[in-house]
Amino acid sequence: EINKLESAEKFYRKLLKDATNPQVVAQARQGLQRIETIEKKRQQQAIATAKSDPKNTEPGLLIIEAISKENQQEAAKNLARIMKIDPYTARMQLQSRGWRIYRLGAIGELKIYGEEMIKAGIPVFWAKISDIEKINIFRVQYFQSISSSEASIVCLNEQDKMGSLNFQWSEVIDKVEGLLPIFMNAMDYDPRRRSEKIRHKQMTQDYANILDLHIPNRRSIIRFCDQNYQYQKGTTHVTNTPKQSPSKLQTTNRTQWNELVNMINQKLGNIKTWSDFTSFGEAASRDYTQLLSRLKYYIDISRKIETMWDPAFHLYSTLVFLKN
């Protein structure tokens, strides 16, 4: 029946494009309206059936993936049809790089929308919030030992308990990189000079580097952050020059972080690196603050100004984990 509807829709759209007779045009429009009504009823019925199962009422997210620019026009038409929105709005919801949270809601409903989108050539996936919360997060303090095949880390678990964890490098399937902005309050004059009043402005002072290693067979993520990795401890010990100025210390930390990441990359070899977090983080931290404020995100950055970028990275990394 769905294939018949799609064929009928193509026929009516072609008729609408080519016809010059007003009566034929009117009939084509009526035909399209009937198809839209049938599709809407079918979609609503499928959602109602899905929601009748308690498992399908769990909260979740629908994520839309990148679509190449040459395919966006067709994808926008299909998205508009599925979601009952206008094509311009649909086009604005597509992007050519990275992921975007498209919708929150009951997982059963999101799955139905998602399946329709996939059939229409729109790459999407969906995830339950409860599955995100089931992933173990270990925050690395330092490496205890490293060999060509395995490593031992000292880390904090979700309860902030210190312990050690051994893992094989071959267990790591994906790595996720991110830069998290660190904000500061600054004061400046109105750029239009309409007044001499000083205004408060939030500016990016620096960035924190973060790296997640995914170990799916243990349902675990090993998380490194340059703000709290203890470079002076363990097997990657680096001697610090005493009494360094803040700028030199910052440079030293950056160098040490780069050395650490290079060493990890050498051990891991050619595994997939996910580094498209920034566009996801910008949109999520702006548009989904309510969702992010409820997430436990296990990122220890000392901040003067709270931000949604930290939970946004945690969400991005756990979504990568679940998708793969």
PDB file of C-alpha atoms in Angstrom:
ATOM      1  CA  GLU A   1       0.000   0.000   0.000  1.00  0.00           C
ATOM      2  CA  ILE A   2       2.882   2.395   0.841  1.00  0.00           C
ATOM      3  CA  ASN A   3       4.469   1.764  -2.591  1.00  0.00           C
ATOM      4  CA  LYS A   4       1.116   2.470  -4.270  1.00  0.00           C
ATOM      5  CA  LEU A   5       0.811   5.763  -2.365  1.00  0.00           C
ATOM      6  CA  GLU A   6       4.349   6.775  -3.347  1.00  0.00           C
ATOM      7  CA  SER A   7       3.634   5.992  -7.019  1.00  0.00           C
ATOM      8  CA  ALA A   8       0.374   7.948  -6.868  1.00  0.00           C
ATOM      9  CA  GLU A   9       2.147  10.910  -5.242  1.00  0.00           C
ATOM     10  CA  LYS A  10       4.802  10.984  -7.991  1.00  0.00           C
ATOM     11  CA  PHE A  11       2.059  10.820 -10.638  1.00  0.00           C
ATOM     12  CA  TYR A  12       0.074  13.712  -9.105  1.00  0.00           C
ATOM     13  CA  ARG A  13       3.212  15.851  -8.628  1.00  0.00           C
ATOM     14  CA  LYS A  14       4.226  15.339 -12.270  1.00  0.00           C
ATOM     15  CA  LEU A  15       0.676  16.158 -13.334  1.00  0.00           C
ATOM     16  CA  LEU A  16       0.740  19.322 -11.232  1.00  0.00           C
ATOM     17  CA  LYS A  17       4.037  20.357 -12.812  1.00  0.00           C
ATOM     18  CA  ASP A  18       3.081  19.674 -16.447  1.00  0.00           C
ATOM     19  CA  ALA A  19      -0.682  20.356 -16.583  1.00  0.00           C
ATOM     20  CA  THR A  20      -2.077  23.620 -17.955  1.00  0.00           C
ATOM     21  CA  ASN A  21      -5.783  22.760 -17.650  1.00  0.00           C
ATOM     22  CA  PRO A  22      -7.108  24.338 -14.388  1.00  0.00           C
ATOM     23  CA  GLN A  23      -9.441  21.385 -13.803  1.00  0.00           C
ATOM     24  CA  VAL A  24      -6.582  18.861 -14.073  1.00  0.00           C
ATOM     25  CA  VAL A  25      -4.448  21.008 -11.725  1.00  0.00           C
ATOM     26  CA  ALA A  26      -7.291  21.077  -9.174  1.00  0.00           C
ATOM     27  CA  GLN A  27      -7.721  17.291  -9.394  1.00  0.00           C
ATOM     28  CA  ALA A  28      -3.967  16.755  -8.906  1.00  0.00           C
ATOM     29  CA  ARG A  29      -3.994  18.976  -5.796  1.00  0.00           C
ATOM     30  CA  GLN A  30      -7.002  17.078  -4.400  1.00  0.00           C
ATOM     31  CA  GLY A  31      -5.200  13.785  -5.049  1.00  0.00           C
ATOM     32  CA  LEU A  32      -2.105  14.988  -3.170  1.00  0.00           C
ATOM     33  CA  GLN A  33      -4.300  16.166  -0.284  1.00  0.00           C
ATOM     34  CA  ARG A  34      -5.957  12.721  -0.059  1.00  0.00           C
ATOM     35  CA  ILE A  35      -2.552  10.993  -0.024  1.00  0.00           C
ATOM     36  CA  GLU A  36      -1.335  13.344   2.724  1.00  0.00           C
ATOM     37  CA  THR A  37      -4.440  12.576   4.830  1.00  0.00           C
ATOM     38  CA  ILE A  38      -3.983   8.796   4.377  1.00  0.00           C
ATOM     39  CA  GLU A  39      -0.264   9.020   5.298  1.00  0.00           C
ATOM     40  CA  LYS A  40      -0.997  11.140   8.360  1.00  0.00           C
ATOM     41  CA  LYS A  41      -3.629   8.664   9.620  1.00  0.00           C
ATOM     42  CA  ARG A  42      -1.300   5.712   9.019  1.00  0.00           C
ATOM     43  CA  GLN A  43       1.542   7.459  10.849  1.00  0.00           C
ATOM     44  CA  GLN A  44      -0.675   8.407  13.817  1.00  0.00           C
ATOM     45  CA  GLN A  45      -2.023   4.850  14.041  1.00  0.00           C
ATOM     46  CA  ALA A  46       1.504   3.391  14.026  1.00  0.00           C
ATOM     47  CA  ILE A  47       2.586   5.823  16.780  1.00  0.00           C
ATOM     48  CA  ALA A  48      -0.492   4.993  18.905  1.00  0.00           C
ATOM     49  CA  THR A  49       0.193   1.247  18.522  1.00  0.00           C
ATOM     50  CA  ALA A  50       3.854   1.724  19.481  1.00  0.00           C
ATOM     51  CA  LYS A  51       2.985   3.815  22.542  1.00  0.00           C
ATOM     52  CA  SER A  52       0.631   1.089  23.824  1.00  0.00           C
ATOM     53  CA  ASP A  53       3.759  -0.919  24.726  1.00  0.00           C
ATOM     54  CA  PRO A  54       5.252   0.557  27.973  1.00  0.00           C
ATOM     55  CA  LYS A  55       8.807  -0.087  26.692  1.00  0.00           C
ATOM     56  CA  ASN A  56       8.160   2.299  23.805  1.00  0.00           C
ATOM     57  CA  THR A  57       7.234   5.208  26.089  1.00  0.00           C
ATOM     58  CA  GLU A  58      10.795   5.571  27.427  1.00  0.00           C
ATOM     59  CA  PRO A  59      12.363   8.976  26.633  1.00  0.00           C
ATOM     60  CA  GLY A  60      14.817   9.076  23.755  1.00  0.00           C
ATOM     61  CA  LEU A  61      16.483  11.146  21.042  1.00  0.00           C
ATOM     62  CA  LEU A  62      16.305  11.100  17.256  1.00  0.00           C
ATOM     63  CA  ILE A  63      19.605  12.143  15.659  1.00  0.00           C
ATOM     64  CA  ILE A  64      19.896  13.285  12.056  1.00  0.00           C
ATOM     65  CA  GLU A  65      23.257  12.669  10.375  1.00  0.00           C
ATOM     66  CA  ALA A  66      25.117  14.635   7.720  1.00  0.00           C
ATOM     67  CA  ILE A  67      23.646  14.773   4.200  1.00  0.00           C
ATOM     68  CA  SER A  68      25.709  15.834   1.187  1.00  0.00           C
ATOM     69  CA  LYS A  69      24.665  19.172  -0.311  1.00  0.00           C
ATOM     70  CA  GLU A  70      23.655  17.605  -3.632  1.00  0.00           C
ATOM     71  CA  ASN A  71      21.161  15.327  -1.819  1.00  0.00           C
ATOM     72  CA  GLN A  72      19.710  17.951   0.522  1.00  0.00           C
ATOM     73  CA  GLN A  73      16.955  19.214  -1.781  1.00  0.00           C
ATOM     74  CA  GLU A  74      15.410  15.747  -2.179  1.00  0.00           C
ATOM     75  CA  ALA A  75      15.970  14.972   1.525  1.00  0.00           C
ATOM     76  CA  ALA A  76      14.221  18.232   2.513  1.00  0.00           C
ATOM     77  CA  LYS A  77      11.164  17.288   0.409  1.00  0.00           C
ATOM     78  CA  ASN A  78      10.974  13.871   2.058  1.00  0.00           C
ATOM     79  CA  LEU A  79      11.535  15.284   5.541  1.00  0.00           C
ATOM     80  CA  ALA A  80       8.792  17.861   4.964  1.00  0.00           C
ATOM     81  CA  ARG A  81       6.404  15.111   3.861  1.00  0.00           C
ATOM     82  CA  ILE A  82       7.186  12.785   6.794  1.00  0.00           C
ATOM     83  CA  MET A  83       7.129  15.457   9.520  1.00  0.00           C
ATOM     84  CA  LYS A  84       4.309  17.558   7.970  1.00  0.00           C
ATOM     85  CA  ILE A  85       6.389  20.742   7.799  1.00  0.00           C
ATOM     86  CA  ASP A  86       7.159  23.125   4.949  1.00  0.00           C
ATOM     87  CA  PRO A  87      10.195  22.354   2.711  1.00  0.00           C
ATOM     88  CA  TYR A  88      12.088  25.508   3.757  1.00  0.00           C
ATOM     89  CA  THR A  89      11.897  24.569   7.460  1.00  0.00           C
ATOM     90  CA  ALA A  90      12.926  21.015   6.558  1.00  0.00           C
ATOM     91  CA  ARG A  91      15.916  22.288   4.555  1.00  0.00           C
ATOM     92  CA  MET A  92      17.095  24.391   7.527  1.00  0.00           C
ATOM     93  CA  GLN A  93      17.097  21.262   9.709  1.00  0.00           C
ATOM     94  CA  LEU A  94      19.592  19.436   7.474  1.00  0.00           C
ATOM     95  CA  GLN A  95      23.356  19.866   7.577  1.00  0.00           C
ATOM     96  CA  SER A  96      26.268  18.696   5.467  1.00  0.00           C
ATOM     97  CA  ARG A  97      28.603  17.911   8.373  1.00  0.00           C
ATOM     98  CA  GLY A  98      28.221  16.270  11.767  1.00  0.00           C
ATOM     99  CA  TRP A  99      25.136  15.260  13.717  1.00  0.00           C
ATOM    100  CA  ARG A 100      22.189  17.183  15.047  1.00  0.00           C
ATOM    101  CA  ILE A 101      19.558  16.357  17.670  1.00  0.00           C
ATOM    102  CA  TYR A 102      16.366  16.382  15.631  1.00  0.00           C
ATOM    103  CA  ARG A 103      13.707  15.475  18.150  1.00  0.00           C
ATOM    104  CA  LEU A 104      13.127  14.318  21.735  1.00  0.00           C
ATOM    105  CA  GLY A 105      10.217  12.130  22.773  1.00  0.00           C
ATOM    106  CA  ALA A 106       8.962   8.600  23.390  1.00  0.00           C
ATOM    107  CA  ILE A 107      11.351   6.116  21.794  1.00  0.00           C
ATOM    108  CA  GLY A 108       8.528   4.233  20.029  1.00  0.00           C
ATOM    109  CA  GLU A 109       7.380   7.398  18.265  1.00  0.00           C
ATOM    110  CA  LEU A 110      10.940   8.395  17.349  1.00  0.00           C
ATOM    111  CA  LYS A 111      11.594   4.928  15.924  1.00  0.00           C
ATOM    112  CA  ILE A 112       8.585   5.225  13.573  1.00  0.00           C
ATOM    113  CA  TYR A 113       9.701   8.653  12.333  1.00  0.00           C
ATOM    114  CA  GLY A 114      13.271   7.348  12.029  1.00  0.00           C
ATOM    115  CA  GLU A 115      12.295   4.276  10.009  1.00  0.00           C
ATOM    116  CA  GLU A 116      10.290   6.453   7.592  1.00  0.00           C
ATOM    117  CA  MET A 117      13.245   8.830   7.213  1.00  0.00           C
ATOM    118  CA  ILE A 118      15.690   5.984   6.525  1.00  0.00           C
ATOM    119  CA  LYS A 119      13.347   4.588   3.836  1.00  0.00           C
ATOM    120  CA  ALA A 120      13.320   8.074   2.285  1.00  0.00           C
ATOM    121  CA  GLY A 121      17.138   8.197   2.212  1.00  0.00           C
ATOM    122  CA  ILE A 122      17.596  10.468   5.262  1.00  0.00           C
ATOM    123  CA  PRO A 123      20.329   9.052   7.550  1.00  0.00           C
ATOM    124  CA  VAL A 124      19.121   9.017  11.168  1.00  0.00           C
ATOM    125  CA  PHE A 125      19.384   6.898  14.302  1.00  0.00           C
ATOM    126  CA  TRP A 126      17.682   6.903  17.688  1.00  0.00           C
ATOM    127  CA  ALA A 127      18.717   6.121  21.263  1.00  0.00           C
ATOM    128  CA  LYS A 128      17.105   5.768  24.678  1.00  0.00           C
ATOM    129  CA  ILE A 129      18.259   8.029  27.520  1.00  0.00           C
ATOM    130  CA  SER A 130      18.360   4.954  29.790  1.00  0.00           C
ATOM    131  CA  ASP A 131      20.909   3.291  27.449  1.00  0.00           C
ATOM    132  CA  ILE A 132      23.119   6.396  27.636  1.00  0.00           C
ATOM    133  CA  GLU A 133      23.014   6.182  31.438  1.00  0.00           C
ATOM    134  CA  LYS A 134      24.072   2.495  31.419  1.00  0.00           C
ATOM    135  CA  ILE A 135      27.500   3.216  29.886  1.00  0.00           C
ATOM    136  CA  ASN A 136      30.381   3.068  32.411  1.00  0.00           C
ATOM    137  CA  ILE A 137      32.621   6.148  32.459  1.00  0.00           C
ATOM    138  CA  PHE A 138      36.179   5.962  33.842  1.00  0.00           C
ATOM    139  CA  ARG A 139      38.050   9.281  34.209  1.00  0.00           C
ATOM    140  CA  VAL A 140      41.770   8.647  33.763  1.00  0.00           C
ATOM    141  CA  GLN A 141      44.169  10.203  36.286  1.00  0.00           C
ATOM    142  CA  TYR A 142      47.336   8.630  34.857  1.00  0.00           C
ATOM    143  CA  PHE A 143      48.776   5.496  33.236  1.00  0.00           C
ATOM    144  CA  GLN A 144      50.096   2.960  35.727  1.00  0.00           C
ATOM    145  CA  SER A 145      51.749   0.817  33.051  1.00  0.00           C
ATOM    146  CA  ILE A 146      51.822   0.624  29.247  1.00  0.00           C
ATOM    147  CA  SER A 147      52.922  -2.126  26.869  1.00  0.00           C
ATOM    148  CA  SER A 148      52.434  -2.733  23.152  1.00  0.00           C
ATOM    149  CA  SER A 149      49.316  -4.846  23.786  1.00  0.00           C
ATOM    150  CA  GLU A 150      47.762  -3.527  27.006  1.00  0.00           C
ATOM    151  CA  ALA A 151      47.660  -0.717  29.554  1.00  0.00           C
ATOM    152  CA  SER A 152      46.722  -0.139  33.172  1.00  0.00           C
ATOM    153  CA  ILE A 153      45.177   3.163  34.265  1.00  0.00           C
ATOM    154  CA  VAL A 154      44.411   4.779  37.598  1.00  0.00           C
ATOM    155  CA  CYS A 155      40.949   6.290  37.283  1.00  0.00           C
ATOM    156  CA  LEU A 156      37.800   7.544  38.979  1.00  0.00           C
ATOM    157  CA  ASN A 157      34.504   5.741  38.481  1.00  0.00           C
ATOM    158  CA  GLU A 158      31.008   7.306  38.477  1.00  0.00           C
ATOM    159  CA  GLN A 159      30.995   7.303  42.297  1.00  0.00           C
ATOM    160  CA  ASP A 160      34.340   9.196  42.392  1.00  0.00           C
ATOM    161  CA  LYS A 161      36.112   6.121  43.784  1.00  0.00           C
ATOM    162  CA  MET A 162      39.759   5.766  42.776  1.00  0.00           C
ATOM    163  CA  GLY A 163      40.872   2.425  41.364  1.00  0.00           C
ATOM    164  CA  SER A 164      42.853   0.797  38.580  1.00  0.00           C
ATOM    165  CA  LEU A 165      41.664  -0.710  35.308  1.00  0.00           C
ATOM    166  CA  ASN A 166      43.520  -2.948  32.870  1.00  0.00           C
ATOM    167  CA  PHE A 167      42.552  -3.118  29.202  1.00  0.00           C
ATOM    168  CA  GLN A 168      43.897  -4.388  25.886  1.00  0.00           C
ATOM    169  CA  TRP A 169      44.505  -1.760  23.194  1.00  0.00           C
ATOM    170  CA  SER A 170      42.663  -4.074  20.785  1.00  0.00           C
ATOM    171  CA  GLU A 171      39.484  -3.671  22.879  1.00  0.00           C
ATOM    172  CA  VAL A 172      39.257   0.017  21.906  1.00  0.00           C
ATOM    173  CA  ILE A 173      36.963   0.337  18.876  1.00  0.00           C
ATOM    174  CA  ASP A 174      36.470   4.128  18.554  1.00  0.00           C
ATOM    175  CA  LYS A 175      37.980   7.316  19.881  1.00  0.00           C
ATOM    176  CA  VAL A 176      36.164  10.644  20.243  1.00  0.00           C
ATOM    177  CA  GLU A 177      37.954  14.010  20.401  1.00  0.00           C
ATOM    178  CA  GLY A 178      36.557  17.322  21.548  1.00  0.00           C
ATOM    179  CA  LEU A 179      37.452  20.894  22.475  1.00  0.00           C
ATOM    180  CA  LEU A 180      35.388  22.359  25.318  1.00  0.00           C
ATOM    181  CA  PRO A 181      35.398  26.175  25.611  1.00  0.00           C
ATOM    182  CA  ILE A 182      36.330  27.730  28.955  1.00  0.00           C
ATOM    183  CA  PHE A 183      34.537  31.041  29.382  1.00  0.00           C
ATOM    184  CA  MET A 184      35.404  34.231  31.264  1.00  0.00           C
ATOM    185  CA  ASN A 185      33.515  37.442  31.974  1.00  0.00           C
ATOM    186  CA  ALA A 186      34.963  40.507  30.281  1.00  0.00           C
ATOM    187  CA  MET A 187      33.903  44.145  30.128  1.00  0.00           C
ATOM    188  CA  ASP A 188      33.870  46.372  27.072  1.00  0.00           C
ATOM    189  CA  TYR A 189      32.120  49.408  25.614  1.00  0.00           C
ATOM    190  CA  ASP A 190      29.102  49.277  23.333  1.00  0.00           C
ATOM    191  CA  PRO A 191      30.679  48.804  19.842  1.00  0.00           C
ATOM    192  CA  ARG A 192      28.165  51.244  18.335  1.00  0.00           C
ATOM    193  CA  ARG A 193      29.315  53.840  20.900  1.00  0.00           C
ATOM    194  CA  ARG A 194      25.740  54.864  21.591  1.00  0.00           C
ATOM    195  CA  SER A 195      26.649  55.124  25.220  1.00  0.00           C
ATOM    196  CA  GLU A 196      29.744  55.211  27.368  1.00  0.00           C
ATOM    197  CA  LYS A 197      28.346  52.412  29.505  1.00  0.00           C
ATOM    198  CA  ILE A 198      30.539  49.388  30.056  1.00  0.00           C
ATOM    199  CA  ARG A 199      28.780  46.119  29.319  1.00  0.00           C
ATOM    200  CA  HIS A 200      29.531  42.608  30.548  1.00  0.00           C
ATOM    201  CA  LYS A 201      30.433  40.104  27.876  1.00  0.00           C
ATOM    202  CA  GLN A 202      31.143  36.366  28.008  1.00  0.00           C
ATOM    203  CA  MET A 203      34.302  35.439  26.113  1.00  0.00           C
ATOM    204  CA  THR A 204      36.170  32.214  25.407  1.00  0.00           C
ATOM    205  CA  GLN A 205      39.353  32.267  27.471  1.00  0.00           C
ATOM    206  CA  ASP A 206      40.725  28.853  26.507  1.00  0.00           C
ATOM    207  CA  TYR A 207      39.745  25.325  25.469  1.00  0.00           C
ATOM    208  CA  ALA A 208      39.918  22.044  27.355  1.00  0.00           C
ATOM    209  CA  ASN A 209      41.008  18.991  25.360  1.00  0.00           C
ATOM    210  CA  ILE A 210      39.081  15.783  25.906  1.00  0.00           C
ATOM    211  CA  LEU A 211      39.563  12.292  24.492  1.00  0.00           C
ATOM    212  CA  ASP A 212      37.274   9.283  24.958  1.00  0.00           C
ATOM    213  CA  LEU A 213      38.271   5.692  24.189  1.00  0.00           C
ATOM    214  CA  HIS A 214      35.330   3.328  23.634  1.00  0.00           C
ATOM    215  CA  ILE A 215      35.462  -0.273  24.876  1.00  0.00           C
ATOM    216  CA  PRO A 216      32.082  -1.729  23.835  1.00  0.00           C
ATOM    217  CA  ASN A 217      32.666  -5.286  25.083  1.00  0.00           C
ATOM    218  CA  ARG A 218      32.788  -3.827  28.635  1.00  0.00           C
ATOM    219  CA  ARG A 219      30.164  -1.155  27.899  1.00  0.00           C
ATOM    220  CA  SER A 220      32.761   1.383  29.027  1.00  0.00           C
ATOM    221  CA  ILE A 221      34.315   4.698  28.028  1.00  0.00           C
ATOM    222  CA  ILE A 222      37.806   5.676  29.205  1.00  0.00           C
ATOM    223  CA  ARG A 223      37.958   9.478  29.394  1.00  0.00           C
ATOM    224  CA  PHE A 224      41.097  11.660  29.285  1.00  0.00           C
ATOM    225  CA  CYS A 225      41.032  15.426  29.892  1.00  0.00           C
ATOM    226  CA  ASP A 226      44.031  17.765  29.764  1.00  0.00           C
ATOM    227  CA  GLN A 227      42.674  19.783  32.707  1.00  0.00           C
ATOM    228  CA  ASN A 228      43.128  16.985  35.242  1.00  0.00           C
ATOM    229  CA  TYR A 229      45.461  14.359  33.782  1.00  0.00           C
ATOM    230  CA  GLN A 230      48.349  13.958  36.269  1.00  0.00           C
ATOM    231  CA  TYR A 231      51.362  14.143  33.964  1.00  0.00           C
ATOM    232  CA  GLN A 232      53.874  13.842  36.825  1.00  0.00           C
ATOM    233  CA  LYS A 233      52.598  10.432  37.905  1.00  0.00           C
ATOM    234  CA  GLY A 234      52.761   6.980  36.413  1.00  0.00           C
ATOM    235  CA  THR A 235      54.588   5.706  33.385  1.00  0.00           C
ATOM    236  CA  THR A 236      54.258   8.837  31.206  1.00  0.00           C
ATOM    237  CA  HIS A 237      56.048  10.925  33.844  1.00  0.00           C
ATOM    238  CA  VAL A 238      57.156  14.347  32.577  1.00  0.00           C
ATOM    239  CA  THR A 239      59.332  16.548  34.771  1.00  0.00           C
ATOM    240  CA  ASN A 240      57.998  20.083  35.170  1.00  0.00           C
ATOM    241  CA  THR A 241      60.297  23.066  35.437  1.00  0.00           C
ATOM    242  CA  PRO A 242      59.571  24.654  38.853  1.00  0.00           C
ATOM    243  CA  LYS A 243      58.031  28.128  39.176  1.00  0.00           C
ATOM    244  CA  GLN A 244      56.836  28.480  35.613  1.00  0.00           C
ATOM    245  CA  SER A 245      54.774  31.477  34.586  1.00  0.00           C
ATOM    246  CA  PRO A 246      51.079  30.728  33.820  1.00  0.00           C
ATOM    247  CA  SER A 247      51.650  31.157  30.057  1.00  0.00           C
ATOM    248  CA  LYS A 248      54.666  28.807  30.070  1.00  0.00           C
ATOM    249  CA  LEU A 249      52.774  26.311  32.230  1.00  0.00           C
ATOM    250  CA  GLN A 250      49.894  26.412  29.739  1.00  0.00           C
ATOM    251  CA  THR A 251      52.331  25.742  26.877  1.00  0.00           C
ATOM    252  CA  THR A 252      53.926  22.879  28.836  1.00  0.00           C
ATOM    253  CA  ASN A 253      50.528  21.315  29.551  1.00  0.00           C
ATOM    254  CA  ARG A 254      49.613  21.544  25.870  1.00  0.00           C
ATOM    255  CA  THR A 255      52.896  19.898  24.858  1.00  0.00           C
ATOM    256  CA  GLN A 256      52.417  17.139  27.426  1.00  0.00           C
ATOM    257  CA  TRP A 257      48.847  16.561  26.256  1.00  0.00           C
ATOM    258  CA  ASN A 258      49.968  16.313  22.616  1.00  0.00           C
ATOM    259  CA  GLU A 259      52.664  13.798  23.601  1.00  0.00           C
ATOM    260  CA  LEU A 260      50.097  11.765  25.547  1.00  0.00           C
ATOM    261  CA  VAL A 261      47.623  11.723  22.638  1.00  0.00           C
ATOM    262  CA  ASN A 262      50.379  10.812  20.139  1.00  0.00           C
ATOM    263  CA  MET A 263      51.411   7.875  22.340  1.00  0.00           C
ATOM    264  CA  ILE A 264      47.776   6.674  22.595  1.00  0.00           C
ATOM    265  CA  ASN A 265      47.331   7.009  18.812  1.00  0.00           C
ATOM    266  CA  GLN A 266      50.468   4.930  18.180  1.00  0.00           C
ATOM    267  CA  LYS A 267      49.170   2.158  20.450  1.00  0.00           C
ATOM    268  CA  LEU A 268      45.687   2.178  18.914  1.00  0.00           C
ATOM    269  CA  GLY A 269      46.764   2.188  15.281  1.00  0.00           C
ATOM    270  CA  ASN A 270      44.195   2.880  12.588  1.00  0.00           C
ATOM    271  CA  ILE A 271      40.853   3.113  14.421  1.00  0.00           C
ATOM    272  CA  LYS A 272      38.005   5.509  13.640  1.00  0.00           C
ATOM    273  CA  THR A 273      38.311   8.977  15.181  1.00  0.00           C
ATOM    274  CA  TRP A 274      35.165  11.049  15.737  1.00  0.00           C
ATOM    275  CA  SER A 275      36.069  14.739  15.744  1.00  0.00           C
ATOM    276  CA  ASP A 276      32.901  16.505  14.531  1.00  0.00           C
ATOM    277  CA  PHE A 277      31.742  17.424  18.022  1.00  0.00           C
ATOM    278  CA  THR A 278      31.863  21.240  17.726  1.00  0.00           C
ATOM    279  CA  SER A 279      28.810  21.746  15.481  1.00  0.00           C
ATOM    280  CA  PHE A 280      26.825  19.229  17.561  1.00  0.00           C
ATOM    281  CA  GLY A 281      27.929  20.963  20.784  1.00  0.00           C
ATOM    282  CA  GLU A 282      26.981  24.443  19.546  1.00  0.00           C
ATOM    283  CA  ALA A 283      23.424  23.402  18.633  1.00  0.00           C
ATOM    284  CA  ALA A 284      22.863  21.109  21.637  1.00  0.00           C
ATOM    285  CA  SER A 285      24.182  23.585  24.239  1.00  0.00           C
ATOM    286  CA  ARG A 286      21.942  26.288  22.756  1.00  0.00           C
ATOM    287  CA  ASP A 287      18.720  24.373  22.011  1.00  0.00           C
ATOM    288  CA  TYR A 288      18.606  21.448  24.462  1.00  0.00           C
ATOM    289  CA  THR A 289      19.612  22.896  27.826  1.00  0.00           C
ATOM    290  CA  GLN A 290      16.791  21.104  29.656  1.00  0.00           C
ATOM    291  CA  LEU A 291      17.961  17.697  28.428  1.00  0.00           C
ATOM    292  CA  LEU A 292      21.639  18.445  29.092  1.00  0.00           C
ATOM    293  CA  SER A 293      21.004  19.812  32.589  1.00  0.00           C
ATOM    294  CA  ARG A 294      19.559  16.406  33.577  1.00  0.00           C
ATOM    295  CA  LEU A 295      22.535  14.373  32.335  1.00  0.00           C
ATOM    296  CA  LYS A 296      25.332  13.202  34.631  1.00  0.00           C
ATOM    297  CA  TYR A 297      28.350  13.874  32.463  1.00  0.00           C
ATOM    298  CA  TYR A 298      31.568  12.995  34.402  1.00  0.00           C
ATOM    299  CA  ILE A 299      33.831  15.776  33.147  1.00  0.00           C
ATOM    300  CA  ASP A 300      35.956  17.510  35.795  1.00  0.00           C
ATOM    301  CA  ILE A 301      36.815  20.973  34.540  1.00  0.00           C
ATOM    302  CA  SER A 302      37.197  23.783  37.066  1.00  0.00           C
ATOM    303  CA  ARG A 303      34.883  26.499  35.745  1.00  0.00           C
ATOM    304  CA  LYS A 304      34.033  30.011  36.893  1.00  0.00           C
ATOM    305  CA  ILE A 305      31.060  30.017  34.515  1.00  0.00           C
ATOM    306  CA  GLU A 306      28.905  26.907  34.137  1.00  0.00           C
ATOM    307  CA  THR A 307      28.248  25.726  30.590  1.00  0.00           C
ATOM    308  CA  MET A 308      26.234  23.108  28.723  1.00  0.00           C
ATOM    309  CA  TRP A 309      29.260  22.189  26.579  1.00  0.00           C
ATOM    310  CA  ASP A 310      30.426  19.534  29.082  1.00  0.00           C
ATOM    311  CA  PRO A 311      27.195  17.484  29.111  1.00  0.00           C
ATOM    312  CA  ALA A 312      26.928  18.071  25.331  1.00  0.00           C
ATOM    313  CA  PHE A 313      30.270  16.301  24.799  1.00  0.00           C
ATOM    314  CA  HIS A 314      29.235  13.457  27.094  1.00  0.00           C
ATOM    315  CA  LEU A 315      26.012  13.089  25.095  1.00  0.00           C
ATOM    316  CA  TYR A 316      27.872  13.142  21.759  1.00  0.00           C
ATOM    317  CA  SER A 317      30.387  10.520  22.869  1.00  0.00           C
ATOM    318  CA  THR A 318      27.752   8.185  24.332  1.00  0.00           C
ATOM    319  CA  LEU A 319      25.666   8.503  21.145  1.00  0.00           C
ATOM    320  CA  VAL A 320      28.731   7.489  19.094  1.00  0.00           C
ATOM    321  CA  PHE A 321      29.135   4.544  21.484  1.00  0.00           C
ATOM    322  CA  LEU A 322      25.508   3.400  21.094  1.00  0.00           C
ATOM    323  CA  LYS A 323      25.408   3.891  17.320  1.00  0.00           C
ATOM    324  CA  ASN A 324      28.435   1.656  16.804  1.00  0.00           C
TER     325      ASN A 324
END
